[in-house]
CSV table of N, CA and C in Angstrom, one decimal:
chain,number,residue,atom,x,y,z
A,105,UNK,N,-117.8,82.8,-22.1
A,105,UNK,CA,-118.0,84.0,-23.0
A,105,UNK,C,-116.7,84.2,-23.8
A,106,UNK,N,-116.7,84.6,-25.0
A,106,UNK,CA,-115.5,84.8,-25.8
A,106,UNK,C,-114.6,85.8,-25.1
A,107,UNK,N,-113.3,85.5,-25.1
A,107,UNK,CA,-112.3,86.4,-24.5
A,107,UNK,C,-112.2,86.4,-23.0
A,108,UNK,N,-113.0,85.6,-22.4
A,108,UNK,CA,-113.0,85.5,-20.9
A,108,UNK,C,-111.9,84.6,-20.4
A,109,UNK,N,-111.2,83.9,-21.3
A,109,UNK,CA,-110.2,83.0,-20.8
A,109,UNK,C,-108.8,83.7,-20.6
A,110,UNK,N,-108.7,85.0,-20.9
A,110,UNK,CA,-107.4,85.7,-20.7
A,110,UNK,C,-106.6,85.7,-22.0
A,111,UNK,N,-105.4,86.3,-21.9
A,111,UNK,CA,-104.6,86.5,-23.0
A,111,UNK,C,-104.0,85.3,-23.7
A,112,UNK,N,-103.6,84.3,-22.9
A,112,UNK,CA,-103.0,83.1,-23.4
A,112,UNK,C,-103.9,81.9,-23.0
A,113,UNK,N,-105.1,81.8,-23.5
A,113,UNK,CA,-106.0,80.7,-23.1
A,113,UNK,C,-105.5,79.4,-23.6
A,114,UNK,N,-105.4,78.4,-22.7
A,114,UNK,CA,-105.1,77.1,-23.1
A,114,UNK,C,-106.3,76.2,-22.9
A,115,UNK,N,-106.5,75.3,-23.8
A,115,UNK,CA,-107.6,74.3,-23.7
A,115,UNK,C,-107.1,73.3,-22.7
A,116,UNK,N,-107.4,72.1,-22.9
A,116,UNK,CA,-107.0,71.1,-21.9
A,116,UNK,C,-105.6,70.6,-22.1
A,117,UNK,N,-105.0,70.3,-21.0
A,117,UNK,CA,-103.6,69.8,-21.0
A,117,UNK,C,-103.6,68.3,-20.9
A,118,UNK,N,-102.8,67.6,-21.7
A,118,UNK,CA,-102.7,66.1,-21.6
A,118,UNK,C,-101.2,65.8,-21.5
A,119,UNK,N,-101.0,64.5,-21.3
A,119,UNK,CA,-99.6,64.0,-21.3
A,119,UNK,C,-98.9,64.3,-22.7
A,120,UNK,N,-99.7,64.4,-23.7
A,120,UNK,CA,-99.2,64.7,-25.0
A,120,UNK,C,-98.9,66.2,-25.3
A,121,UNK,N,-99.4,67.0,-24.4
A,121,UNK,CA,-99.2,68.5,-24.5
A,121,UNK,C,-100.5,69.2,-24.2
A,122,UNK,N,-100.6,70.4,-24.8
A,122,UNK,CA,-101.8,71.2,-24.5
A,122,UNK,C,-102.3,71.8,-25.8
A,123,UNK,N,-103.5,72.3,-25.8
A,123,UNK,CA,-104.1,73.0,-26.9
A,123,UNK,C,-104.2,74.5,-26.6
A,124,UNK,N,-103.9,75.3,-27.6
A,124,UNK,CA,-104.0,76.8,-27.4
A,124,UNK,C,-104.9,77.3,-28.5
A,125,UNK,N,-105.9,78.1,-28.1
A,125,UNK,CA,-106.7,78.8,-29.1
A,125,UNK,C,-106.0,80.2,-29.4
A,126,UNK,N,-105.7,80.4,-30.6
A,126,UNK,CA,-105.0,81.6,-31.1
A,126,UNK,C,-105.8,82.9,-30.8
A,127,UNK,N,-105.2,83.9,-30.3
A,127,UNK,CA,-105.7,85.2,-30.1
A,127,UNK,C,-104.9,86.2,-31.0
A,128,UNK,N,-105.5,87.4,-31.3
A,128,UNK,CA,-104.7,88.3,-32.1
A,128,UNK,C,-103.3,88.6,-31.5
A,129,UNK,N,-102.3,88.6,-32.3
A,129,UNK,CA,-100.9,88.9,-31.9
A,129,UNK,C,-100.1,87.6,-31.6
A,130,UNK,N,-100.8,86.4,-31.5
A,130,UNK,CA,-100.0,85.2,-31.3
A,130,UNK,C,-99.2,84.8,-32.5
A,131,UNK,N,-98.0,84.2,-32.3
A,131,UNK,CA,-97.2,83.7,-33.4
A,131,UNK,C,-96.5,82.4,-32.8
A,132,UNK,N,-96.2,81.5,-33.6
A,132,UNK,CA,-95.7,80.2,-33.1
A,132,UNK,C,-94.4,80.3,-32.3
A,133,UNK,N,-93.5,81.2,-32.7
A,133,UNK,CA,-92.3,81.4,-31.8
A,133,UNK,C,-92.7,81.8,-30.4
A,134,UNK,N,-93.5,82.8,-30.3
A,134,UNK,CA,-94.0,83.3,-29.0
A,134,UNK,C,-94.7,82.2,-28.2
A,135,UNK,N,-95.5,81.4,-28.9
A,135,UNK,CA,-96.2,80.3,-28.2
A,135,UNK,C,-95.2,79.3,-27.7
A,136,UNK,N,-94.2,79.0,-28.6
A,136,UNK,CA,-93.2,78.0,-28.2
A,136,UNK,C,-92.3,78.6,-27.1
A,137,UNK,N,-92.0,79.8,-27.1
A,137,UNK,CA,-91.2,80.4,-26.0
A,137,UNK,C,-91.9,80.4,-24.7
A,138,UNK,N,-93.2,80.7,-24.7
A,138,UNK,CA,-94.0,80.7,-23.5
A,138,UNK,C,-94.1,79.3,-22.9
A,139,UNK,N,-94.4,78.3,-23.8
A,139,UNK,CA,-94.6,76.9,-23.3
A,139,UNK,C,-93.3,76.3,-22.9
A,140,UNK,N,-92.2,76.6,-23.6
A,140,UNK,CA,-90.9,76.0,-23.2
A,140,UNK,C,-90.4,76.6,-21.9
A,141,UNK,N,-90.6,77.9,-21.7
A,141,UNK,CA,-90.2,78.5,-20.4
A,141,UNK,C,-91.0,78.0,-19.3
A,142,UNK,N,-92.3,77.7,-19.5
A,142,UNK,CA,-93.2,77.1,-18.5
A,142,UNK,C,-92.7,75.7,-18.2
A,143,UNK,N,-92.3,74.9,-19.2
A,143,UNK,CA,-91.8,73.6,-19.0
A,143,UNK,C,-90.5,73.6,-18.1
A,144,UNK,N,-89.6,74.6,-18.4
A,144,UNK,CA,-88.3,74.7,-17.7
A,144,UNK,C,-88.4,75.3,-16.4
A,145,UNK,N,-89.5,76.1,-16.2
A,145,UNK,CA,-89.6,76.8,-14.9
A,145,UNK,C,-88.7,78.1,-14.9
A,146,UNK,N,-88.2,78.5,-16.0
A,146,UNK,CA,-87.4,79.7,-16.1
A,146,UNK,C,-87.4,80.2,-17.6
A,147,UNK,N,-87.0,81.4,-17.8
A,147,UNK,CA,-87.0,81.9,-19.2
A,147,UNK,C,-86.1,80.9,-20.1
A,148,UNK,N,-86.6,80.5,-21.2
A,148,UNK,CA,-85.9,79.6,-22.2
A,148,UNK,C,-85.0,80.5,-23.1
A,149,UNK,N,-83.9,79.9,-23.5
A,149,UNK,CA,-83.0,80.6,-24.4
A,149,UNK,C,-83.5,80.3,-25.8
A,150,UNK,N,-83.0,81.1,-26.8
A,150,UNK,CA,-83.3,80.8,-28.2
A,150,UNK,C,-82.9,79.4,-28.6
A,151,UNK,N,-81.7,78.9,-28.1
A,151,UNK,CA,-81.3,77.6,-28.4
A,151,UNK,C,-82.2,76.5,-27.8
A,152,UNK,N,-82.9,76.8,-26.8
A,152,UNK,CA,-83.9,75.9,-26.2
A,152,UNK,C,-85.2,76.0,-26.9
A,153,UNK,N,-85.5,77.2,-27.4
A,153,UNK,CA,-86.8,77.4,-28.0
A,153,UNK,C,-86.8,76.8,-29.4
A,154,UNK,N,-85.8,77.0,-30.2
A,154,UNK,CA,-85.7,76.6,-31.6
A,154,UNK,C,-86.1,75.2,-31.9
A,155,UNK,N,-85.6,74.2,-31.2
A,155,UNK,CA,-86.0,72.8,-31.5
A,155,UNK,C,-87.5,72.5,-31.1
A,156,UNK,N,-87.9,73.2,-30.0
A,156,UNK,CA,-89.3,73.0,-29.6
A,156,UNK,C,-90.2,73.7,-30.6
A,157,UNK,N,-89.9,74.8,-31.1
A,157,UNK,CA,-90.6,75.5,-32.2
A,157,UNK,C,-90.8,74.6,-33.4
A,158,UNK,N,-89.8,73.9,-33.8
A,158,UNK,CA,-89.9,73.0,-34.9
A,158,UNK,C,-90.9,71.9,-34.5
A,159,UNK,N,-90.8,71.4,-33.3
A,159,UNK,CA,-91.8,70.3,-32.9
A,159,UNK,C,-93.2,70.9,-32.9
A,160,UNK,N,-93.4,72.1,-32.6
A,160,UNK,CA,-94.8,72.7,-32.7
A,160,UNK,C,-95.2,72.8,-34.1
A,161,UNK,N,-94.4,73.1,-35.0
A,161,UNK,CA,-94.7,73.1,-36.5
A,161,UNK,C,-95.1,71.7,-36.9
A,162,UNK,N,-94.3,70.7,-36.6
A,162,UNK,CA,-94.6,69.4,-37.0
A,162,UNK,C,-95.9,68.9,-36.4
A,163,UNK,N,-96.2,69.3,-35.1
A,163,UNK,CA,-97.4,68.8,-34.4
A,163,UNK,C,-98.7,69.5,-34.9
A,164,UNK,N,-98.5,70.4,-35.9
A,164,UNK,CA,-99.7,71.2,-36.4
A,164,UNK,C,-99.8,71.2,-37.9
A,165,UNK,N,-100.0,70.0,-38.5
A,165,UNK,CA,-100.0,69.9,-40.0
A,165,UNK,C,-101.3,70.6,-40.5
A,166,UNK,N,-102.3,70.9,-39.7
A,166,UNK,CA,-103.5,71.6,-40.1
A,166,UNK,C,-103.2,73.0,-40.5
A,167,UNK,N,-102.1,73.6,-40.1
A,167,UNK,CA,-101.8,75.0,-40.4
A,167,UNK,C,-101.0,75.0,-41.7
A,168,UNK,N,-101.7,75.5,-42.8
A,168,UNK,CA,-101.1,75.6,-44.1
A,168,UNK,C,-99.8,76.5,-44.1
A,169,UNK,N,-99.8,77.5,-43.3
A,169,UNK,CA,-98.7,78.4,-43.3
A,169,UNK,C,-98.4,78.7,-41.8
A,170,UNK,N,-97.3,78.1,-41.2
A,170,UNK,CA,-97.1,78.3,-39.8
A,170,UNK,C,-96.7,79.8,-39.5
A,171,UNK,N,-96.5,80.6,-40.5
A,171,UNK,CA,-96.2,82.0,-40.2
A,171,UNK,C,-97.5,82.8,-40.1
A,172,UNK,N,-98.6,82.2,-40.5
A,172,UNK,CA,-99.9,82.9,-40.5
A,172,UNK,C,-100.9,82.2,-39.6
A,173,UNK,N,-101.0,82.7,-38.3
A,173,UNK,CA,-102.0,82.2,-37.4
A,173,UNK,C,-103.2,83.1,-37.4
A,174,UNK,N,-104.4,82.6,-37.4
A,174,UNK,CA,-105.6,83.4,-37.4
A,174,UNK,C,-106.3,83.2,-36.0
A,175,UNK,N,-106.9,84.3,-35.5
A,175,UNK,CA,-107.6,84.1,-34.2
A,175,UNK,C,-108.6,83.0,-34.4
A,176,UNK,N,-108.6,82.1,-33.3
A,176,UNK,CA,-109.6,81.0,-33.3
A,176,UNK,C,-108.9,79.7,-33.8
A,177,UNK,N,-107.7,79.8,-34.5
A,177,UNK,CA,-107.0,78.6,-34.8
A,177,UNK,C,-106.6,77.9,-33.5
A,178,UNK,N,-106.6,76.5,-33.5
A,178,UNK,CA,-106.2,75.8,-32.4
A,178,UNK,C,-104.8,75.1,-32.7
A,179,UNK,N,-103.9,75.4,-31.8
A,179,UNK,CA,-102.5,75.0,-31.9
A,179,UNK,C,-102.2,74.0,-30.8
A,180,UNK,N,-101.6,72.8,-31.3
A,180,UNK,CA,-101.1,71.8,-30.3
A,180,UNK,C,-99.7,72.2,-29.9
A,181,UNK,N,-99.5,72.3,-28.6
A,181,UNK,CA,-98.2,72.5,-28.0
A,181,UNK,C,-97.7,71.2,-27.3
A,182,UNK,N,-96.7,70.5,-28.0
A,182,UNK,CA,-96.3,69.2,-27.4
A,182,UNK,C,-95.8,69.3,-26.0
A,183,UNK,N,-95.9,68.2,-25.3
A,183,UNK,CA,-95.4,68.2,-23.9
A,183,UNK,C,-93.8,68.1,-23.9
């Protein structure tokens, strides 16, 4: 059912990364921060998030404006 996956629903995870279906309030920096912190097992610093955030932008050429995410968009979060 829609919305039953929780606030940060991830699709399937692969060695290449994971897929995230955008929900209201999502933005690429926040998604990058959450994913990078998860990868590190601790809160990531801005210096650790920034290069990963750029990788997220590059991994998602289907987003015409990375500052504008719409609910239902699918974002690739690299491993």
